[in-house]
């Protein structure tokens, strides 16, 4: 495991991960997998695309995680009106 990648979810972080946190973790992951700290010019485009794709996947993951006891991000989005509340069964 890459030791430079930090856990980005609460309660490990006192606040939500920033874009910089997410991008740094994605960059470390791509560096580890590719074996390159900095790619050669002919690999730069694919390297940068991989970082962006991993960062986006990380954002989606963190937004979707529900942490027991805290309600997680889904409950927070619901409380902010970004997701409709589940309606109780009419039965």
JSON list of N, CA, C and O in Angstrom, two decimals, residues 3 8 10-11 19 35 40 47 49-50 57 60 62 64-65 73 77 84 89 91:
[
{"chain": "A", "resi": 3, "resn": "UNK", "atom": "N", "xyz": [2.08, 4.46, 1.22]},
{"chain": "A", "resi": 3, "resn": "UNK", "atom": "CA", "xyz": [1.98, 5.10, 2.53]},
{"chain": "A", "resi": 3, "resn": "UNK", "atom": "C", "xyz": [1.65, 6.58, 2.47]},
{"chain": "A", "resi": 3, "resn": "UNK", "atom": "O", "xyz": [1.27, 7.18, 3.45]},
{"chain": "A", "resi": 8, "resn": "UNK", "atom": "N", "xyz": [-9.37, 9.60, 3.65]},
{"chain": "A", "resi": 8, "resn": "UNK", "atom": "CA", "xyz": [-10.00, 10.89, 3.36]},
{"chain": "A", "resi": 8, "resn": "UNK", "atom": "C", "xyz": [-11.42, 11.02, 3.90]},
{"chain": "A", "resi": 8, "resn": "UNK", "atom": "O", "xyz": [-12.10, 11.99, 3.60]},
{"chain": "A", "resi": 10, "resn": "UNK", "atom": "N", "xyz": [-14.35, 11.18, 7.07]},
{"chain": "A", "resi": 10, "resn": "UNK", "atom": "CA", "xyz": [-14.53, 11.39, 8.51]},
{"chain": "A", "resi": 10, "resn": "UNK", "atom": "C", "xyz": [-14.78, 10.05, 9.18]},
{"chain": "A", "resi": 10, "resn": "UNK", "atom": "O", "xyz": [-15.30, 9.15, 8.52]},
{"chain": "A", "resi": 11, "resn": "UNK", "atom": "N", "xyz": [-14.44, 9.80, 10.38]},
{"chain": "A", "resi": 11, "resn": "UNK", "atom": "CA", "xyz": [-13.88, 10.75, 11.34]},
{"chain": "A", "resi": 11, "resn": "UNK", "atom": "C", "xyz": [-12.35, 10.83, 11.30]},
{"chain": "A", "resi": 11, "resn": "UNK", "atom": "O", "xyz": [-11.78, 11.52, 12.11]},
{"chain": "A", "resi": 19, "resn": "UNK", "atom": "N", "xyz": [-10.60, 19.28, -2.47]},
{"chain": "A", "resi": 19, "resn": "UNK", "atom": "CA", "xyz": [-10.20, 18.89, -3.83]},
{"chain": "A", "resi": 19, "resn": "UNK", "atom": "C", "xyz": [-8.70, 18.60, -3.87]},
{"chain": "A", "resi": 19, "resn": "UNK", "atom": "O", "xyz": [-8.27, 17.69, -4.56]},
{"chain": "A", "resi": 35, "resn": "UNK", "atom": "N", "xyz": [4.59, 3.37, -11.56]},
{"chain": "A", "resi": 35, "resn": "UNK", "atom": "CA", "xyz": [6.01, 3.27, -11.27]},
{"chain": "A", "resi": 35, "resn": "UNK", "atom": "C", "xyz": [6.79, 4.52, -11.64]},
{"chain": "A", "resi": 35, "resn": "UNK", "atom": "O", "xyz": [8.01, 4.53, -11.58]},
{"chain": "A", "resi": 40, "resn": "UNK", "atom": "N", "xyz": [7.35, 10.67, -18.51]},
{"chain": "A", "resi": 40, "resn": "UNK", "atom": "CA", "xyz": [8.04, 11.28, -19.66]},
{"chain": "A", "resi": 40, "resn": "UNK", "atom": "C", "xyz": [7.00, 12.04, -20.48]},
{"chain": "A", "resi": 40, "resn": "UNK", "atom": "O", "xyz": [5.79, 11.80, -20.36]},
{"chain": "A", "resi": 47, "resn": "UNK", "atom": "N", "xyz": [-1.10, 9.84, -18.22]},
{"chain": "A", "resi": 47, "resn": "UNK", "atom": "CA", "xyz": [-0.85, 9.95, -16.78]},
{"chain": "A", "resi": 47, "resn": "UNK", "atom": "C", "xyz": [-1.83, 10.94, -16.16]},
{"chain": "A", "resi": 47, "resn": "UNK", "atom": "O", "xyz": [-2.51, 10.64, -15.17]},
{"chain": "A", "resi": 49, "resn": "UNK", "atom": "N", "xyz": [-4.67, 12.04, -17.40]},
{"chain": "A", "resi": 49, "resn": "UNK", "atom": "CA", "xyz": [-6.05, 11.54, -17.53]},
{"chain": "A", "resi": 49, "resn": "UNK", "atom": "C", "xyz": [-6.35, 10.53, -16.43]},
{"chain": "A", "resi": 49, "resn": "UNK", "atom": "O", "xyz": [-7.45, 10.54, -15.85]},
{"chain": "A", "resi": 50, "resn": "UNK", "atom": "N", "xyz": [-5.40, 9.69, -16.13]},
{"chain": "A", "resi": 50, "resn": "UNK", "atom": "CA", "xyz": [-5.59, 8.69, -15.07]},
{"chain": "A", "resi": 50, "resn": "UNK", "atom": "C", "xyz": [-5.78, 9.37, -13.72]},
{"chain": "A", "resi": 50, "resn": "UNK", "atom": "O", "xyz": [-6.65, 8.99, -12.93]},
{"chain": "A", "resi": 57, "resn": "UNK", "atom": "N", "xyz": [-13.46, 9.32, -9.37]},
{"chain": "A", "resi": 57, "resn": "UNK", "atom": "CA", "xyz": [-13.96, 8.11, -8.71]},
{"chain": "A", "resi": 57, "resn": "UNK", "atom": "C", "xyz": [-13.88, 8.27, -7.18]},
{"chain": "A", "resi": 57, "resn": "UNK", "atom": "O", "xyz": [-14.79, 7.84, -6.46]},
{"chain": "A", "resi": 60, "resn": "UNK", "atom": "N", "xyz": [-16.76, 10.52, -6.00]},
{"chain": "A", "resi": 60, "resn": "UNK", "atom": "CA", "xyz": [-18.03, 9.78, -5.97]},
{"chain": "A", "resi": 60, "resn": "UNK", "atom": "C", "xyz": [-18.07, 8.82, -4.78]},
{"chain": "A", "resi": 60, "resn": "UNK", "atom": "O", "xyz": [-19.09, 8.70, -4.11]},
{"chain": "A", "resi": 62, "resn": "UNK", "atom": "N", "xyz": [-16.43, 9.07, -1.85]},
{"chain": "A", "resi": 62, "resn": "UNK", "atom": "CA", "xyz": [-16.58, 9.80, -0.60]},
{"chain": "A", "resi": 62, "resn": "UNK", "atom": "C", "xyz": [-17.98, 10.39, -0.45]},
{"chain": "A", "resi": 62, "resn": "UNK", "atom": "O", "xyz": [-18.53, 10.42, 0.66]},
{"chain": "A", "resi": 64, "resn": "UNK", "atom": "N", "xyz": [-20.71, 9.06, -1.59]},
{"chain": "A", "resi": 64, "resn": "UNK", "atom": "CA", "xyz": [-21.66, 7.99, -1.40]},
{"chain": "A", "resi": 64, "resn": "UNK", "atom": "C", "xyz": [-21.51, 7.20, -0.12]},
{"chain": "A", "resi": 64, "resn": "UNK", "atom": "O", "xyz": [-22.44, 6.49, 0.28]},
{"chain": "A", "resi": 65, "resn": "UNK", "atom": "N", "xyz": [-20.37, 7.32, 0.55]},
{"chain": "A", "resi": 65, "resn": "UNK", "atom": "CA", "xyz": [-20.15, 6.55, 1.78]},
{"chain": "A", "resi": 65, "resn": "UNK", "atom": "C", "xyz": [-21.09, 7.00, 2.89]},
{"chain": "A", "resi": 65, "resn": "UNK", "atom": "O", "xyz": [-21.33, 8.20, 3.06]},
{"chain": "A", "resi": 73, "resn": "UNK", "atom": "N", "xyz": [-22.47, 11.07, 4.30]},
{"chain": "A", "resi": 73, "resn": "UNK", "atom": "CA", "xyz": [-22.69, 12.12, 3.32]},
{"chain": "A", "resi": 73, "resn": "UNK", "atom": "C", "xyz": [-24.09, 12.06, 2.73]},
{"chain": "A", "resi": 73, "resn": "UNK", "atom": "O", "xyz": [-24.68, 13.08, 2.44]},
{"chain": "A", "resi": 77, "resn": "UNK", "atom": "N", "xyz": [-26.59, 15.20, 2.54]},
{"chain": "A", "resi": 77, "resn": "UNK", "atom": "CA", "xyz": [-27.19, 15.71, 1.30]},
{"chain": "A", "resi": 77, "resn": "UNK", "atom": "C", "xyz": [-28.70, 15.74, 1.41]},
{"chain": "A", "resi": 77, "resn": "UNK", "atom": "O", "xyz": [-29.34, 16.68, 0.97]},
{"chain": "A", "resi": 84, "resn": "UNK", "atom": "N", "xyz": [-34.26, 13.57, -2.34]},
{"chain": "A", "resi": 84, "resn": "UNK", "atom": "CA", "xyz": [-35.59, 13.46, -1.73]},
{"chain": "A", "resi": 84, "resn": "UNK", "atom": "C", "xyz": [-35.58, 12.48, -0.57]},
{"chain": "A", "resi": 84, "resn": "UNK", "atom": "O", "xyz": [-34.86, 11.48, -0.59]},
{"chain": "A", "resi": 89, "resn": "UNK", "atom": "N", "xyz": [-43.81, 3.67, 4.00]},
{"chain": "A", "resi": 89, "resn": "UNK", "atom": "CA", "xyz": [-44.79, 2.82, 3.32]},
{"chain": "A", "resi": 89, "resn": "UNK", "atom": "C", "xyz": [-46.21, 3.22, 3.71]},
{"chain": "A", "resi": 89, "resn": "UNK", "atom": "O", "xyz": [-46.48, 3.50, 4.87]},
{"chain": "A", "resi": 91, "resn": "UNK", "atom": "N", "xyz": [-48.74, 1.28, 3.66]},
{"chain": "A", "resi": 91, "resn": "UNK", "atom": "CA", "xyz": [-49.49, 0.10, 4.10]},
{"chain": "A", "resi": 91, "resn": "UNK", "atom": "C", "xyz": [-49.83, 0.11, 5.56]},
{"chain": "A", "resi": 91, "resn": "UNK", "atom": "O", "xyz": [-49.36, 0.64, 6.42]}
]
